[in-house]
Structure formats: structure tokens, C-alpha cells
Short mmCIF file of C-alpha atoms and ligand atoms in Angstrom, two decimals:
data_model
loop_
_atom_site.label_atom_id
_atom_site.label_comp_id
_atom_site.label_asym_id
_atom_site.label_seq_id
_atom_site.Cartn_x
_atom_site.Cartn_y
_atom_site.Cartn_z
CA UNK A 1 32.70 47.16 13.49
CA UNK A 2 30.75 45.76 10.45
CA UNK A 3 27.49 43.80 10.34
CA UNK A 4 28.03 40.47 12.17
CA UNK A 5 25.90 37.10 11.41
CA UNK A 6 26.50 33.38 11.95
CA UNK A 7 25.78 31.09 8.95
CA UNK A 8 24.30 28.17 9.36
CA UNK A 9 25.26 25.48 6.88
CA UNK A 10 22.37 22.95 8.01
CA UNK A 11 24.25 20.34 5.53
CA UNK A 12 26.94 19.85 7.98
CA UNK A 13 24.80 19.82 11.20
CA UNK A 14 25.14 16.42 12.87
CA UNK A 15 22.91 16.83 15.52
CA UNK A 16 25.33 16.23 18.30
CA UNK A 17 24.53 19.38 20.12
CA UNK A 18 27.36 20.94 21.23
CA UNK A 19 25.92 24.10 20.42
CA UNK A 20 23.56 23.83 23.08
CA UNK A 21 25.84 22.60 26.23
CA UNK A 22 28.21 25.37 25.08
CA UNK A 23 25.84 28.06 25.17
CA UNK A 24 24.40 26.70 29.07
CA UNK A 25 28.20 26.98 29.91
CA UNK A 26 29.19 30.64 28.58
CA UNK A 27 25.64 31.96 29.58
CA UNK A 28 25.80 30.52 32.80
CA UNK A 29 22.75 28.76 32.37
CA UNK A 30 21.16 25.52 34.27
CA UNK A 31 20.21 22.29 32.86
CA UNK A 32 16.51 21.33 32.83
CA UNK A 33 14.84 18.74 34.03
CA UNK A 34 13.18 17.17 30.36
CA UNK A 35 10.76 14.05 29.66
CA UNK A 36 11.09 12.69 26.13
CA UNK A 37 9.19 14.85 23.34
CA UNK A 38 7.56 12.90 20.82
CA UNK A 39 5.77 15.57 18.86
CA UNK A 40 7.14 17.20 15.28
CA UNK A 41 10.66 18.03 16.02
CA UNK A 42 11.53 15.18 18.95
CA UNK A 43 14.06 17.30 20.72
CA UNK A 44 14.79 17.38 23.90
CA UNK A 45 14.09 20.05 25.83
CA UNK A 46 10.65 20.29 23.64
CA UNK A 47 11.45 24.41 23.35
CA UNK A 48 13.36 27.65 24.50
CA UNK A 49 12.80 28.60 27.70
CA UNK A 50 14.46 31.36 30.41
CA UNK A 51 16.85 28.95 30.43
CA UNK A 52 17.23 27.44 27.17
CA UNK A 53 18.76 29.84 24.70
CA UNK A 54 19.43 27.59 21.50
CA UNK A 55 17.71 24.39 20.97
CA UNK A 56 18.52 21.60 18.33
CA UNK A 57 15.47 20.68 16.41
CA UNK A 58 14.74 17.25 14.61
CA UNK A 59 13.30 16.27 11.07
CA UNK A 60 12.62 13.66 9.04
CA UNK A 61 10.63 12.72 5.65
CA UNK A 62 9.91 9.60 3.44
CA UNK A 63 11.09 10.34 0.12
CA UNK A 64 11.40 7.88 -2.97
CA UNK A 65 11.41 5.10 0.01
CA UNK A 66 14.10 6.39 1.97
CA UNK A 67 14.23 8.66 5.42
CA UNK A 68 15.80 11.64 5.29
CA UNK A 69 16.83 13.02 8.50
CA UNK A 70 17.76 16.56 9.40
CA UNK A 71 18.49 19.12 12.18
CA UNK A 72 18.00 22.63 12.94
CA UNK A 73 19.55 24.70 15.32
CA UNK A 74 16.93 27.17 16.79
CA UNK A 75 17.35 30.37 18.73
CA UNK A 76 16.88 34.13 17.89
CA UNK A 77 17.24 35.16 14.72
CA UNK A 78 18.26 38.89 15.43
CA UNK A 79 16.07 39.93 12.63
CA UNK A 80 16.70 43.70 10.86
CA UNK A 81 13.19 44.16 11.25
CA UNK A 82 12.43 42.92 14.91
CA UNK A 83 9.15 42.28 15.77
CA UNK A 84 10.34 41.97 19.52
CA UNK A 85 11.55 45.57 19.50
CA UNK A 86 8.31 47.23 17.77
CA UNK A 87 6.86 45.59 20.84
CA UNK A 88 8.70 46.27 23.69
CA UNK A 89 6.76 49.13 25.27
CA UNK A 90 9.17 50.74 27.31
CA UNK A 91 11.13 53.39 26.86
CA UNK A 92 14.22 53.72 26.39
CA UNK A 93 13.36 50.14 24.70
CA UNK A 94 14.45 47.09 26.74
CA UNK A 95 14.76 45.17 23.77
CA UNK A 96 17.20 46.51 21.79
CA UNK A 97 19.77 46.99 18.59
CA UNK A 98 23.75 47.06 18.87
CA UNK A 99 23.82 49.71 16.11
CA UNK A 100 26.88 48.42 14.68
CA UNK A 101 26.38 44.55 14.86
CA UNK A 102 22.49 44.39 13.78
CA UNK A 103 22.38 42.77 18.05
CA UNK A 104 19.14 42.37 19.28
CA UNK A 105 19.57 42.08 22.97
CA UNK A 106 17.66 42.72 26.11
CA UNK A 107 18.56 45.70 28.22
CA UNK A 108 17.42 43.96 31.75
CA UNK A 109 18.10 47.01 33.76
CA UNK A 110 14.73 48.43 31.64
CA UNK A 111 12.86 44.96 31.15
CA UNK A 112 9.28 45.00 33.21
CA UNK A 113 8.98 41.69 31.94
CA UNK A 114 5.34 42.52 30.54
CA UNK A 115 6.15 39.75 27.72
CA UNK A 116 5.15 41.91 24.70
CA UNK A 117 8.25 40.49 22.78
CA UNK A 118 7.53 37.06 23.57
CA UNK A 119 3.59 37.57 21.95
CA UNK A 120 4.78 39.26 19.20
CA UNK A 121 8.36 37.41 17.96
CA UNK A 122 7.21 35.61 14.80
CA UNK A 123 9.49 32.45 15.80
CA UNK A 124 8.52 32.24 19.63
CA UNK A 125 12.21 33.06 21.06
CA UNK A 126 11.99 35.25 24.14
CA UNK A 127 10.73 33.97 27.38
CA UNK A 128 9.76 35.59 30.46
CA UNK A 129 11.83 34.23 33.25
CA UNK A 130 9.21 34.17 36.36
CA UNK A 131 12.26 34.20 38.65
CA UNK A 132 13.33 37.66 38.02
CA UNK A 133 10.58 39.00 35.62
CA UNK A 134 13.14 39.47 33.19
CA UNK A 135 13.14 38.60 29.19
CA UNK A 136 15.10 35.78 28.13
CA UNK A 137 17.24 34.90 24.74
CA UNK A 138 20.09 34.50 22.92
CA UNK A 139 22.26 37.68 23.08
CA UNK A 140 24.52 36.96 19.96
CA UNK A 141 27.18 36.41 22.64
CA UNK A 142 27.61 40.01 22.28
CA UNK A 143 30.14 40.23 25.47
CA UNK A 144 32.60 37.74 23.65
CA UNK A 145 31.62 39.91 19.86
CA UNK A 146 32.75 43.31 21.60
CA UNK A 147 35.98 41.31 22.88
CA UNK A 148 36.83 40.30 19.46
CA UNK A 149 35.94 36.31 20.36
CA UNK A 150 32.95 34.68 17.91
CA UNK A 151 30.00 33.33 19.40
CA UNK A 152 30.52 30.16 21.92
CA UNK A 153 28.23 28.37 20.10
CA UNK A 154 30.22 28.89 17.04
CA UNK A 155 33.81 28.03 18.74
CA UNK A 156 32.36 24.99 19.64
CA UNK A 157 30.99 23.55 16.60
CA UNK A 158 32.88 20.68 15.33
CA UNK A 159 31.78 20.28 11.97
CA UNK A 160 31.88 23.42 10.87
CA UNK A 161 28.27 23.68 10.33
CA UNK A 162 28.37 27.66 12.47
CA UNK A 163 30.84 30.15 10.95
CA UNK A 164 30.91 33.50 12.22
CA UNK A 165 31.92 37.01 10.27
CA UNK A 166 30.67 40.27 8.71
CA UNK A 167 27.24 39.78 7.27
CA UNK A 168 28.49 40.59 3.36
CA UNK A 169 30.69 37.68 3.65
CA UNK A 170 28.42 34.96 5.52
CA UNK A 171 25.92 35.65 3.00
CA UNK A 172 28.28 35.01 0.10
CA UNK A 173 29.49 32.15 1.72
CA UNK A 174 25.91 30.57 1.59
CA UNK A 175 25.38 31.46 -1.71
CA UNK A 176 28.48 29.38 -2.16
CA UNK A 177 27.15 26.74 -0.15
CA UNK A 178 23.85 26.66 -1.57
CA UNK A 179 25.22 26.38 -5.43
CA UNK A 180 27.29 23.04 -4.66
CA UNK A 181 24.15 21.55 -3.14
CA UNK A 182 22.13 22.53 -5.81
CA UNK A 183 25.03 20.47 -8.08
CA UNK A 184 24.75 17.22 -5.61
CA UNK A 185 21.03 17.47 -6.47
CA UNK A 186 19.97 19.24 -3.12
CA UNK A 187 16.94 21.51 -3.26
CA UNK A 188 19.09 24.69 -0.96
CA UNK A 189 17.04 27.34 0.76
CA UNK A 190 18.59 30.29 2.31
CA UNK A 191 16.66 31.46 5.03
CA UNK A 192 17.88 35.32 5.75
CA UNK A 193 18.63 36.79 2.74
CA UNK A 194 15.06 38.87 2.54
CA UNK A 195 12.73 37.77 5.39
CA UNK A 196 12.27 40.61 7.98
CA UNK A 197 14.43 42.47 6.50
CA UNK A 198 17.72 40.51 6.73
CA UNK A 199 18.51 38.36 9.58
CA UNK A 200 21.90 37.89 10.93
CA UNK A 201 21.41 33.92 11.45
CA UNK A 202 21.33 33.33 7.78
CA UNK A 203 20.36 28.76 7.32
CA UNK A 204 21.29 27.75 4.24
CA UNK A 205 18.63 24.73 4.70
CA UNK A 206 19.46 21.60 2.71
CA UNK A 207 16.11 20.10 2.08
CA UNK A 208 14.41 22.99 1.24
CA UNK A 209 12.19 25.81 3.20
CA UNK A 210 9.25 23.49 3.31
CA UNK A 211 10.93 20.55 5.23
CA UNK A 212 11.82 23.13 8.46
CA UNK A 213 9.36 24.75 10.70
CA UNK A 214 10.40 28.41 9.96
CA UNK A 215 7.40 30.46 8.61
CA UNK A 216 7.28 31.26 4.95
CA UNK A 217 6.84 35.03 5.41
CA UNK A 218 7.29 35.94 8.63
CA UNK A 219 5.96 39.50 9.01
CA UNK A 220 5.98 41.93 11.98
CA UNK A 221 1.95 41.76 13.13
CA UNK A 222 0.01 44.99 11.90
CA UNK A 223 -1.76 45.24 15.57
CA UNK A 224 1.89 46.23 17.48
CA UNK A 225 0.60 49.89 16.70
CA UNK A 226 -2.68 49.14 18.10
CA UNK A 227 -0.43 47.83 20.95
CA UNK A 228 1.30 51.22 21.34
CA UNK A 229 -2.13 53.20 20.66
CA UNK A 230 -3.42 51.58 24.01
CA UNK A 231 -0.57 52.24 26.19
CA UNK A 232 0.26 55.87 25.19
CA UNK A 233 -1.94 57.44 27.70
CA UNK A 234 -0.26 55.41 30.69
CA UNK A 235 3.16 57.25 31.49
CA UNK A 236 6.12 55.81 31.28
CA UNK A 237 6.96 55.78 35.36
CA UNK A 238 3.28 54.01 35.77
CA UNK A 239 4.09 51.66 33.21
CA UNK A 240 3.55 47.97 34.40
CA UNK A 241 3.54 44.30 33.48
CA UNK A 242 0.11 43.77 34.12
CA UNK A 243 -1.44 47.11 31.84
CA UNK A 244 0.94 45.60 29.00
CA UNK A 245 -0.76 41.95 30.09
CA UNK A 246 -4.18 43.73 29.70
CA UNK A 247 -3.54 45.31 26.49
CA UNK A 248 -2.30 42.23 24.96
CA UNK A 249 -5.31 39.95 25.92
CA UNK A 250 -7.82 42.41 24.48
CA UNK A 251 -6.10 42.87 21.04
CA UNK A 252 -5.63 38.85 21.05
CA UNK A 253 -9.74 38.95 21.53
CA UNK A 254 -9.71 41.59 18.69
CA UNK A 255 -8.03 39.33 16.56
CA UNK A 256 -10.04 35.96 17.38
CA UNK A 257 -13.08 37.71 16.71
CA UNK A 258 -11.58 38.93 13.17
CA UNK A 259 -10.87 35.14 12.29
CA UNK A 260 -14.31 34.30 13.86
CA UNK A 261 -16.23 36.65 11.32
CA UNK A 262 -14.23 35.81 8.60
CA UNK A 263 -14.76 32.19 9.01
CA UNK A 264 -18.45 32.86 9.10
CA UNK A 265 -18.10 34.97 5.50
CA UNK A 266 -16.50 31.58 4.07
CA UNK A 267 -19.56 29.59 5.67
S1 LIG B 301 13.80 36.25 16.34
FE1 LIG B 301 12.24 37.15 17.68
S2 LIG B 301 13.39 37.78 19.50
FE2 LIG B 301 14.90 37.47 17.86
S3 LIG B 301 15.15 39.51 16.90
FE3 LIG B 301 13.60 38.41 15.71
S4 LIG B 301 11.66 39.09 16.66
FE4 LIG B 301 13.29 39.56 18.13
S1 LIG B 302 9.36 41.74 28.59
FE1 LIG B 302 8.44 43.71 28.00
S2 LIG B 302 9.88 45.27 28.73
FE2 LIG B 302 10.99 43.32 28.75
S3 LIG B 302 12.01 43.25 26.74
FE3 LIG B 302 10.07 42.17 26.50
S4 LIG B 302 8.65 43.75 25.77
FE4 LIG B 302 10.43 44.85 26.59
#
């Protein structure tokens, strides 16, 4: 099987969620009880959660007088270079690569549910779900991929604003996309092409990267070897949660007290 990604053609995106309820549905997943966000983005549920796998995000902007209003379907990104599976500290790695697809899914049978690929994800996808101490996100629907079926989210879409394939042909697709935008006097951004690596969500994003909340240049953080470093002399039976927990809040202190000294250089 060939590289897989979804394209995301944000110009057609209508906001109406389907996505989202179809996703709950073939993941099995509950509804949550929400209160009305009113922060940047205004959607409702405010973010992913255990239970919340992909998430329909809001925008708007005053330009030349005028609001301009538009949408962005979040969930994992199932980035070449994944942050979340540098992490992961156990091994065999609980979060992990379909070899053929470019996948990134979580083995739960290994998950200790220390959280190292929620701290580290450079888009804030995975969540710990305290119920079974297990790591949450989407999976790429990779039991319907490995039956041939595309993604439920995908199937469901009724504007054609998801389209499933090999990864070759979504990205000239959005290419394609991108070029009659850029004649209806659209400012196109494709989000995937480079960042981490290649991702296999590829946005082809309308209004431009700015307008979105995705980072610029997302990197995978330099300390994830300093992560490793401080685990390698626990073994991998003894391995637990809490060590991982321990780890993580001292290089977090590390790091505060880096930005802490450099803001005292500037002063
Ligand atoms: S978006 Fe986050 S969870 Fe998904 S593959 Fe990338 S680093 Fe991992
Ligand atoms: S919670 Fe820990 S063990 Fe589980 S997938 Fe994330 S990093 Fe790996």
C-alpha cells in the first residue's frame, strides 16, 4: 500500500461538522458535556480530549471592512517526523508508525499513559484518558484504511472539503487547489508539504498560514533526548508513569529557567 493522506481543502469547509459526529460514531466515542467557548477559535468543545478526536475550529478577521469567516478542522496531523513518537519512552514504542501508510497510532496494549506524547506534540493532540491511563487520538481510521474503506470522517464530508488517497496525489491535488485560489485572488497556504517532514493531513488554507493557529515551524523539541538521557538507567519492566511524570517536570524547570536567564540578558 502507498503513502495515504487526507487533503483538506479549507475553501470548501462549511463548518457544519459532520466530521466530528462521524468520527464519535465510528470510534465509538461519547458526547461531552460543553459550555459555550468564547475565546480565539469559539468552538465547541473548546479542545481534543480522550474523547474528542477531531475538533472544528472557528476564525474570523476584519479586512477592507468586511468579516471573513473561516474553519479548521483539527486533529492529528500524523506528521513524518513525529514528535509524539521521539517521546514515547517505551519500548517497543506505544506510539507508533504503520510503515506503509506514514500511521501514527497508539499501540494501547504498550501505553503506560506517562503522557510524554501529549508534552511534546507540537499541536497539542494526544490526551491521556484518566479512565484507562491510556493515550488518546485520531488513528487515521486505520481499521477502515487496512479494509480498503477511507477515513469516516472523509465518507462523511458533504462538501467535499476531505478527500482521501496516496500522498503523491493529495498533494498534487492541493497544488491544484491552491493555484485557482491564487487566480480568485486568495492568498493559499499549504500546510504539509515541508513542516515536520511531510504530514499526511496536508490544509490547503484559504486565507493564508497567518489567519490559522498552526505554528509557523513546528519543530520536534531539542530536550526529547534529554528526555531519553534521564530514563535510560530505569529498565524497561520498572518503567512507570510517574518516573516519566518526574522527568518531564524537571526538564520543563530546565527550560523555564533558560527563558528566565535569557530574559534577564535582554534586560
Ligand atoms: S500531530 Fe502530534 S500526535 Fe499527531 S503525529 Fe504529529 S506529533 Fe504525533
Ligand atoms: S502516554 Fe506514554 S507510553 Fe503512552 S503513547 Fe504516550 S508517550 Fe507512549
Amino acid at each position: 500500500m502507498a503513502e495515504k493522506a487526507v487533503l483538506l481543502d479549507l475553501s470548501k469547509c462549511m463548518a457544519c461538522r459532520g466530521c466530528q459526529v462521524a468520527c464519535k460514531q465510528w470510534n465509538d466515542l461519547p458526547a461531552e458535556k460543553t459550555t459555550f467557548f468564547g475565546g480565539p477559535g469559539y468552538q465547541n468543545p473548546k479542545d481534543l480530549s480522550p474523547q474528542t478526536w477531531t475538533l472544528v475550529k472557528f476564525f474570523e478577521k476584519k479586512e477592507n471592512g468586511s468579516l471573513i469567516w473561516a474553519f479548521r478542522k483539527h486533529q492529528c496531523l500524523h506528521c513524518s517526523d513525529a514528535a509524539c513518537i521521539a517521546a514515547c519512552p517505551v519500548t517497543p514504542k506505544a506510539m507508533t508508525r504503520d510503515k506503509e501508510t506514514g500511521i501514527v497510532y497508539v499501540d494501547e496494549s504498550r501505553c503506560i499513559g506517562c503522557g510524554a506524547c501529549v508534552e511534546y506534540c507540537p499541536f497539542g493532540v494526544p490526551h491521556v484518558d484518566e479512565k484507562d491511563e491510556k493515550s488518546k487520538k485520531c488513528t487515521f481510521c486505520i481499521d477502515r484504511i487496512q479494509e480498503g474503506l477511507e477515513p469516516a470522517c472523509v465518507k462523511t464530508c458533504p462538501s467535499g472539503a476531505l478527500i482521501f488517497g496516496d500522498r503523491d496525489e493529495m498533494l498534487k491535488k492541493a497544488k491544484a487547489i491552491a493555484k485557482k485560489l491564487k487566480m480568485a485572488g486568495r492568498n493559499p497556504y499549504i500546510y504539509g508539504i515541508k513542516e515536520l517532514k511531510g504530514l499526511h493531513k496536508i490544509y490547503v488554507l484559504p486565507e493564508g498560514l497567518d489567519f490559522y493557529d498552526l505554528p509557523k515551524s513546528p519543530k520536534v523539541p531539542e530536550d526529547i533526548g534529554l528526555l531519553e538521557g534521564l530514563l535510560k538507567p530505569i529498565s524497561v519492566a520498572t518503567l512507570t508513569a510517574a518516573a516519566v511524570g518526574l522527568a518531564i517536570g524537571y526538564l520543563k524547570t530546565v527550560r523555564q529557567e533558560q527563558v528566565a536567564e535569557k530574559e534577564k540578558e535582554k534586560c
